[in-house]
XYZ file of N, CA and C in Angstrom:
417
model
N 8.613 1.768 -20.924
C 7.561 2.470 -20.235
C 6.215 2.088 -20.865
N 5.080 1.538 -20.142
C 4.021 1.228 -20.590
C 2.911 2.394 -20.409
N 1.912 2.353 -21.511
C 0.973 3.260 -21.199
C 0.007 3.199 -19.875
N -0.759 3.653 -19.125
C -1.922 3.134 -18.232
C -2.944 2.925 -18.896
N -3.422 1.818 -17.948
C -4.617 1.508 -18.377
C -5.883 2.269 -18.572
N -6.745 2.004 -19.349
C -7.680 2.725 -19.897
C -8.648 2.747 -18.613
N -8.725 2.042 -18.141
C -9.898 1.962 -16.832
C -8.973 1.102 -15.839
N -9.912 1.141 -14.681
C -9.145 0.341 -13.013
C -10.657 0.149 -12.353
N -10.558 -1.351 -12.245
C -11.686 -1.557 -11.901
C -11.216 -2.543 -10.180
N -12.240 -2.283 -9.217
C -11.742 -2.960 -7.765
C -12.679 -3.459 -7.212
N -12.664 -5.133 -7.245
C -13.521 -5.988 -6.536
C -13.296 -5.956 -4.950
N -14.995 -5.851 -4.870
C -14.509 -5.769 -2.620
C -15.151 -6.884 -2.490
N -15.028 -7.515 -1.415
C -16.275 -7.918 -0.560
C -15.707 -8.742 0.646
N -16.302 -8.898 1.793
C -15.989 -8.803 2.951
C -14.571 -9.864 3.291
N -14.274 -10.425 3.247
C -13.103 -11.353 3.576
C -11.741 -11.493 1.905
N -12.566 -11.247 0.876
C -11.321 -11.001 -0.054
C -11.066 -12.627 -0.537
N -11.912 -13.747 -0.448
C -10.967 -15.142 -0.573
C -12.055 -16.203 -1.258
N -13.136 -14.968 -1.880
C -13.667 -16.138 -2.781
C -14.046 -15.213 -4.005
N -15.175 -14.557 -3.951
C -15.920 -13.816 -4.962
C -15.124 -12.445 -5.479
N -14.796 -11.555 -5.031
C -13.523 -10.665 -5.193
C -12.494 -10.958 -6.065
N -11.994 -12.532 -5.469
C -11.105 -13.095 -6.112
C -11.042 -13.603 -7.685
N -12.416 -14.482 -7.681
C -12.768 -14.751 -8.809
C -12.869 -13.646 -9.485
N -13.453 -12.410 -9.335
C -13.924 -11.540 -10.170
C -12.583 -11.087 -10.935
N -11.862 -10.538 -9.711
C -10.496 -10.052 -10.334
C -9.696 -11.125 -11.282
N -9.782 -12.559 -10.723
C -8.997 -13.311 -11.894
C -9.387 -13.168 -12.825
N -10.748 -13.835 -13.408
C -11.511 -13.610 -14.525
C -11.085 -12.273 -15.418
N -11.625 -10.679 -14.683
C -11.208 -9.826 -15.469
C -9.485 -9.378 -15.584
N -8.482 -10.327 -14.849
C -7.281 -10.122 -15.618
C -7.270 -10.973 -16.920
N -7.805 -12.354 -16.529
C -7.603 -13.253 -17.741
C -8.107 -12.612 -18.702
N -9.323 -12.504 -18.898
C -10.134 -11.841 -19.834
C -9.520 -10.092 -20.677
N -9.042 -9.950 -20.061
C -8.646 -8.039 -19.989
C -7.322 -8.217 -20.165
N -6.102 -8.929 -19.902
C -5.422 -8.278 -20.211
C -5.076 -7.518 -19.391
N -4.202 -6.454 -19.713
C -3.261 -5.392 -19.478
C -4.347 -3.991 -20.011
N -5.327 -4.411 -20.661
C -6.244 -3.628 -21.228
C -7.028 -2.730 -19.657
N -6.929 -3.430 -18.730
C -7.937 -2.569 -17.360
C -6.512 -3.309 -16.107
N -6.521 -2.303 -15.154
C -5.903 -2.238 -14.039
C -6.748 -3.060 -13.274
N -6.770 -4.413 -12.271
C -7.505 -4.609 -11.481
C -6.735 -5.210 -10.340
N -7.881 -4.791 -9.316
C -7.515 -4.760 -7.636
C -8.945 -5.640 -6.767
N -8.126 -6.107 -6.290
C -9.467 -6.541 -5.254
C -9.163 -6.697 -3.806
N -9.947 -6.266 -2.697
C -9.620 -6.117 -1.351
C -11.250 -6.922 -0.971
N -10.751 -6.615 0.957
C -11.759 -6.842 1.411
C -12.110 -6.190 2.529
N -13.145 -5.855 3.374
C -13.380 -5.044 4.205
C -12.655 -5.809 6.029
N -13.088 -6.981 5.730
C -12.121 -7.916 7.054
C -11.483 -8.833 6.364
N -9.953 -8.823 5.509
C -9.720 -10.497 4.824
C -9.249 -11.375 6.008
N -9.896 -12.604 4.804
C -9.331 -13.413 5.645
C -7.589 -13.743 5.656
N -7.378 -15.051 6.258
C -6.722 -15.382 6.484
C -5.881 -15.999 4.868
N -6.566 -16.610 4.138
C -6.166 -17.287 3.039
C -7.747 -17.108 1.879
N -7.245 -17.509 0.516
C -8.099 -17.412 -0.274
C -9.041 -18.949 -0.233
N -10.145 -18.906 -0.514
C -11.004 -19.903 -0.093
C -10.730 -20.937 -0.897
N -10.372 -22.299 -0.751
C -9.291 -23.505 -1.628
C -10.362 -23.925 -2.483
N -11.840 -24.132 -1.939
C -12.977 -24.441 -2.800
C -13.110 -23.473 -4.443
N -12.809 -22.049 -3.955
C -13.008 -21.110 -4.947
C -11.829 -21.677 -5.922
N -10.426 -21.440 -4.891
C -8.790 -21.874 -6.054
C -9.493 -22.529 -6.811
N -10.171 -24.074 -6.235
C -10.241 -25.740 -7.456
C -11.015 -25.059 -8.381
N -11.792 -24.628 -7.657
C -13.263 -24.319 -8.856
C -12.219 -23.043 -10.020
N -11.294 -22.575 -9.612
C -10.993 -21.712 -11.215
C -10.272 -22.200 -11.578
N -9.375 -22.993 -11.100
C -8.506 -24.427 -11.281
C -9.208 -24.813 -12.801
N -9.965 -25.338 -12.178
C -11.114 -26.050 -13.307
C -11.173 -25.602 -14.782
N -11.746 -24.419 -14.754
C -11.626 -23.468 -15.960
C -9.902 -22.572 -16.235
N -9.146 -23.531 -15.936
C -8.063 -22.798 -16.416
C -7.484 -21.430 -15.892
N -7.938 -21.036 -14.463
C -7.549 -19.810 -13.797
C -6.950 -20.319 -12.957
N -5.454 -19.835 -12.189
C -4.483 -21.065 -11.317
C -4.589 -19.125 -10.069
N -5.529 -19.198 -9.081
C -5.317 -18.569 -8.022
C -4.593 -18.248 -7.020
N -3.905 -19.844 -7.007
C -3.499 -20.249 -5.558
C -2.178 -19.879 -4.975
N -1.840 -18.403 -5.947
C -0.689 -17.455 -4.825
C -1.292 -16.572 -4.483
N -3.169 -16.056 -4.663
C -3.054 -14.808 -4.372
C -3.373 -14.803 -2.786
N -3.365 -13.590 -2.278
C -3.681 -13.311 -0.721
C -4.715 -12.548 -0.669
N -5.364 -12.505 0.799
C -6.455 -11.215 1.141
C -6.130 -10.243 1.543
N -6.516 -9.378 0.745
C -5.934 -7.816 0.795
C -6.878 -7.047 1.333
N -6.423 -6.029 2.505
C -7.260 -5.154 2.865
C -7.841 -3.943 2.342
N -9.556 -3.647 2.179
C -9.601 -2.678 1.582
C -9.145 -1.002 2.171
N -8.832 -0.255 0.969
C -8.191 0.709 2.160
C -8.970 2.133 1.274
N -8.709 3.275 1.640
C -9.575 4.502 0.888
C -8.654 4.494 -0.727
N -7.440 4.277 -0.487
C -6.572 4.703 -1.696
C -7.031 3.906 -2.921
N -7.205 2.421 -2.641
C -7.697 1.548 -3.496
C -8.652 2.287 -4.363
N -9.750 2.435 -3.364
C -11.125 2.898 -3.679
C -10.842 4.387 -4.634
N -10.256 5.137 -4.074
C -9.648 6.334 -5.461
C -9.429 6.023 -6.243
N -7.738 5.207 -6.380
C -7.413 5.023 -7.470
C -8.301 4.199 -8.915
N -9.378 3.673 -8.479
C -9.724 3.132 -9.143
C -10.838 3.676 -9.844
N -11.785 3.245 -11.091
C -12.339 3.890 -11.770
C -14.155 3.448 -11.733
N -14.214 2.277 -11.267
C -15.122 1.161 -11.064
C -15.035 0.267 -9.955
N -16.101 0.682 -9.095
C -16.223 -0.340 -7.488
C -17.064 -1.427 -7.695
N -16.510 -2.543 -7.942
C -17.648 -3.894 -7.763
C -17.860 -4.418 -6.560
N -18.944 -3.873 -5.527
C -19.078 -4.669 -4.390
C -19.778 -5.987 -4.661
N -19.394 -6.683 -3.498
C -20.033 -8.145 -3.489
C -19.943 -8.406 -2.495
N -20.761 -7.913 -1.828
C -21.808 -8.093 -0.606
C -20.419 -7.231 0.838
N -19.748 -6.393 0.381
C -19.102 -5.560 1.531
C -19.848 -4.569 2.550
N -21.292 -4.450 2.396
C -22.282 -3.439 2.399
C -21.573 -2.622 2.841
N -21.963 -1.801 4.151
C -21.674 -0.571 4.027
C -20.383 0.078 4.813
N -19.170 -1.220 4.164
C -17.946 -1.240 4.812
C -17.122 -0.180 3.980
N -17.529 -0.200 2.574
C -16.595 0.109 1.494
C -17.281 2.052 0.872
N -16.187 1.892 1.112
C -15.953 3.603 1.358
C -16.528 4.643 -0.026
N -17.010 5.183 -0.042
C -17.867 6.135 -0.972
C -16.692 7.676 -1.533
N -16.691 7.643 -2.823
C -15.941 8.515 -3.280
C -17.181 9.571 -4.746
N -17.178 10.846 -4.787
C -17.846 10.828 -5.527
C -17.267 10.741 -6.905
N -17.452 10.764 -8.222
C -16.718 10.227 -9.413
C -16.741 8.945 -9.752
N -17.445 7.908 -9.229
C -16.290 6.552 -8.954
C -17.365 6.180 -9.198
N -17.911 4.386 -10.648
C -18.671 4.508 -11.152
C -18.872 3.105 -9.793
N -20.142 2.479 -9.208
C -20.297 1.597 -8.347
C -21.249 0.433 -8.851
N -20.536 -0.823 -8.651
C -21.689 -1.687 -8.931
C -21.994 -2.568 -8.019
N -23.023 -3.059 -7.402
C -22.955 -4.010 -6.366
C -23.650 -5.265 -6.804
N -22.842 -6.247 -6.856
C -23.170 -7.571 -7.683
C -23.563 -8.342 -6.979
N -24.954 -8.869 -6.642
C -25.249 -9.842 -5.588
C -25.117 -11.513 -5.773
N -24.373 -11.706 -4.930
C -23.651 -13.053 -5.879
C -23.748 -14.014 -3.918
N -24.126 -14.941 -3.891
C -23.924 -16.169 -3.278
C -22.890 -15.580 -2.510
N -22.337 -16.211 -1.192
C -20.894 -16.623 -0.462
C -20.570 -17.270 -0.561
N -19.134 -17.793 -0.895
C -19.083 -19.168 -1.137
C -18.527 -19.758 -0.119
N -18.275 -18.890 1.281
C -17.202 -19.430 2.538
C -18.227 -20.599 3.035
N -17.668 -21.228 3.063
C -17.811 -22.741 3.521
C -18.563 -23.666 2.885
N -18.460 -23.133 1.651
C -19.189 -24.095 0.607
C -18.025 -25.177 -0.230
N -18.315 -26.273 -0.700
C -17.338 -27.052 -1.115
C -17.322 -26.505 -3.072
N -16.879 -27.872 -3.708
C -16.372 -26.653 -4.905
C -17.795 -26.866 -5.897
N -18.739 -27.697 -5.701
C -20.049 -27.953 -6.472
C -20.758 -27.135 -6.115
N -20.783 -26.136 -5.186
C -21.696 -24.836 -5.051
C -21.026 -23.660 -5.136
N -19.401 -23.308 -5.341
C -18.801 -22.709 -5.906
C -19.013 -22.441 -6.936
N -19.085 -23.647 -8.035
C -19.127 -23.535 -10.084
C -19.904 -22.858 -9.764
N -21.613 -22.451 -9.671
C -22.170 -21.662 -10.375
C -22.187 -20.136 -10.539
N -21.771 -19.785 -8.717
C -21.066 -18.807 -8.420
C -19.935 -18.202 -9.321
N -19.154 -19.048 -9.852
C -18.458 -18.883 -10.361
C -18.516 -18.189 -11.880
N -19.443 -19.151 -12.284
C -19.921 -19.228 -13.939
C -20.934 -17.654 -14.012
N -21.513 -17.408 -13.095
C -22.135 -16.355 -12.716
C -21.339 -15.119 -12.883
N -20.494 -14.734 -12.150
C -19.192 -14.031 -12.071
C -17.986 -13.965 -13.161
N -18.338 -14.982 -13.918
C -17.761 -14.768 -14.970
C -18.690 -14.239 -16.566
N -19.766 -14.218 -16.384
C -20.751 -13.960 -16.924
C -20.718 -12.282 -16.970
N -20.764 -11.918 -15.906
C -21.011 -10.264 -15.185
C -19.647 -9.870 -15.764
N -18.492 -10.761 -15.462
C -17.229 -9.560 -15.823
C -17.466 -9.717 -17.822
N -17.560 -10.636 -18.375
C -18.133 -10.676 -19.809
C -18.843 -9.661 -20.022
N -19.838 -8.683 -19.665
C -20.545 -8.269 -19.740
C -20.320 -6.832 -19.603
N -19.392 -6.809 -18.564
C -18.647 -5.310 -17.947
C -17.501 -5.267 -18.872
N -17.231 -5.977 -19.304
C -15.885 -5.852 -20.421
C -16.724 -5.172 -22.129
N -18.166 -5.724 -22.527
C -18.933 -5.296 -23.511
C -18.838 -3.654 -23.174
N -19.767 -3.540 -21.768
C -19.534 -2.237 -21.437
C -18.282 -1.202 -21.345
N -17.393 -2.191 -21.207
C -16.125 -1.018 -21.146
C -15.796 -0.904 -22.871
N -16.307 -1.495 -23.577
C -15.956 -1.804 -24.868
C -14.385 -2.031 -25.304
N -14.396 -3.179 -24.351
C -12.656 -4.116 -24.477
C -12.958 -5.566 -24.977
N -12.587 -5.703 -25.942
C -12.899 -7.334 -26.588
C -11.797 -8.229 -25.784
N -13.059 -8.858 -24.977
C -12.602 -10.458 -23.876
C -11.272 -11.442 -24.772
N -10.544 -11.638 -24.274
C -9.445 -12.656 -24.615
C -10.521 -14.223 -24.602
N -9.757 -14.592 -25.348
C -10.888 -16.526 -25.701
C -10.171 -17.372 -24.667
């Protein structure tokens, strides 16, 4: 039997198959078992965006089983921390629930050289939210 996690944090944003994605990989790699994370989207798509996969490819994050998940109210409860990215005013309001809205690029239909920075960006922010949660980042 494992303990729960100390926090649950849930990346949205509208299709679920680029920025969401990244976010959530990053803060599993980074985190551990240390934070619960979820990421949905308000319409997903069909598949996760292949530009985003290469680009975490790259840095050692292997994406390319996850799917787009729909966001739903339960998500949004269970969790402790809402990172929107760019879902505006799809994603559902709970009071308690700490919210951040990260304005970050789209990367749908971008190839994977305008992905990296997006990327490097987003990995920057979850670095940063991990200081704040005061959980020391995995190397």
């Amino acid at each position: 039997m494992s303990t729960p996690a100390a926090q649950s944090v849930l990346f949205v944003c509208v299709h679920n198959a680029g920025r969401s994605q990244m976010g959530a990989a990053f803060l599993t790699h980074l985190a551990g078992d240390k934070v619960q994370v979820r990421s949905a989207g308000s319409a997903p798509a069909d598949a996760v965006n292949q530009a985003v996969v290469e680009a975490m490819r790259e840095v050692g994050i292997d994406i390319s089983a996850e799917t787009p998940k729909v966001l739903t109210a339960e998500a949004v409860q269970s969790s402790d921390v809402v990172i929107t990215m760019g879902c505006g005013d799809a994603c559902p309001y709970f009071p308690g629930k700490r919210y951040l809205d990260w304005k970050l690029e789209d990367p749908a239909g971008q190839g994977v050289a305008a992905v990296r920075p997006i990327r490097d960006e987003i990995e920057q922010r979850i670095r940063g939210l991990l200081a704040e949660l005061g959980i020391q980042a995995a190397r």
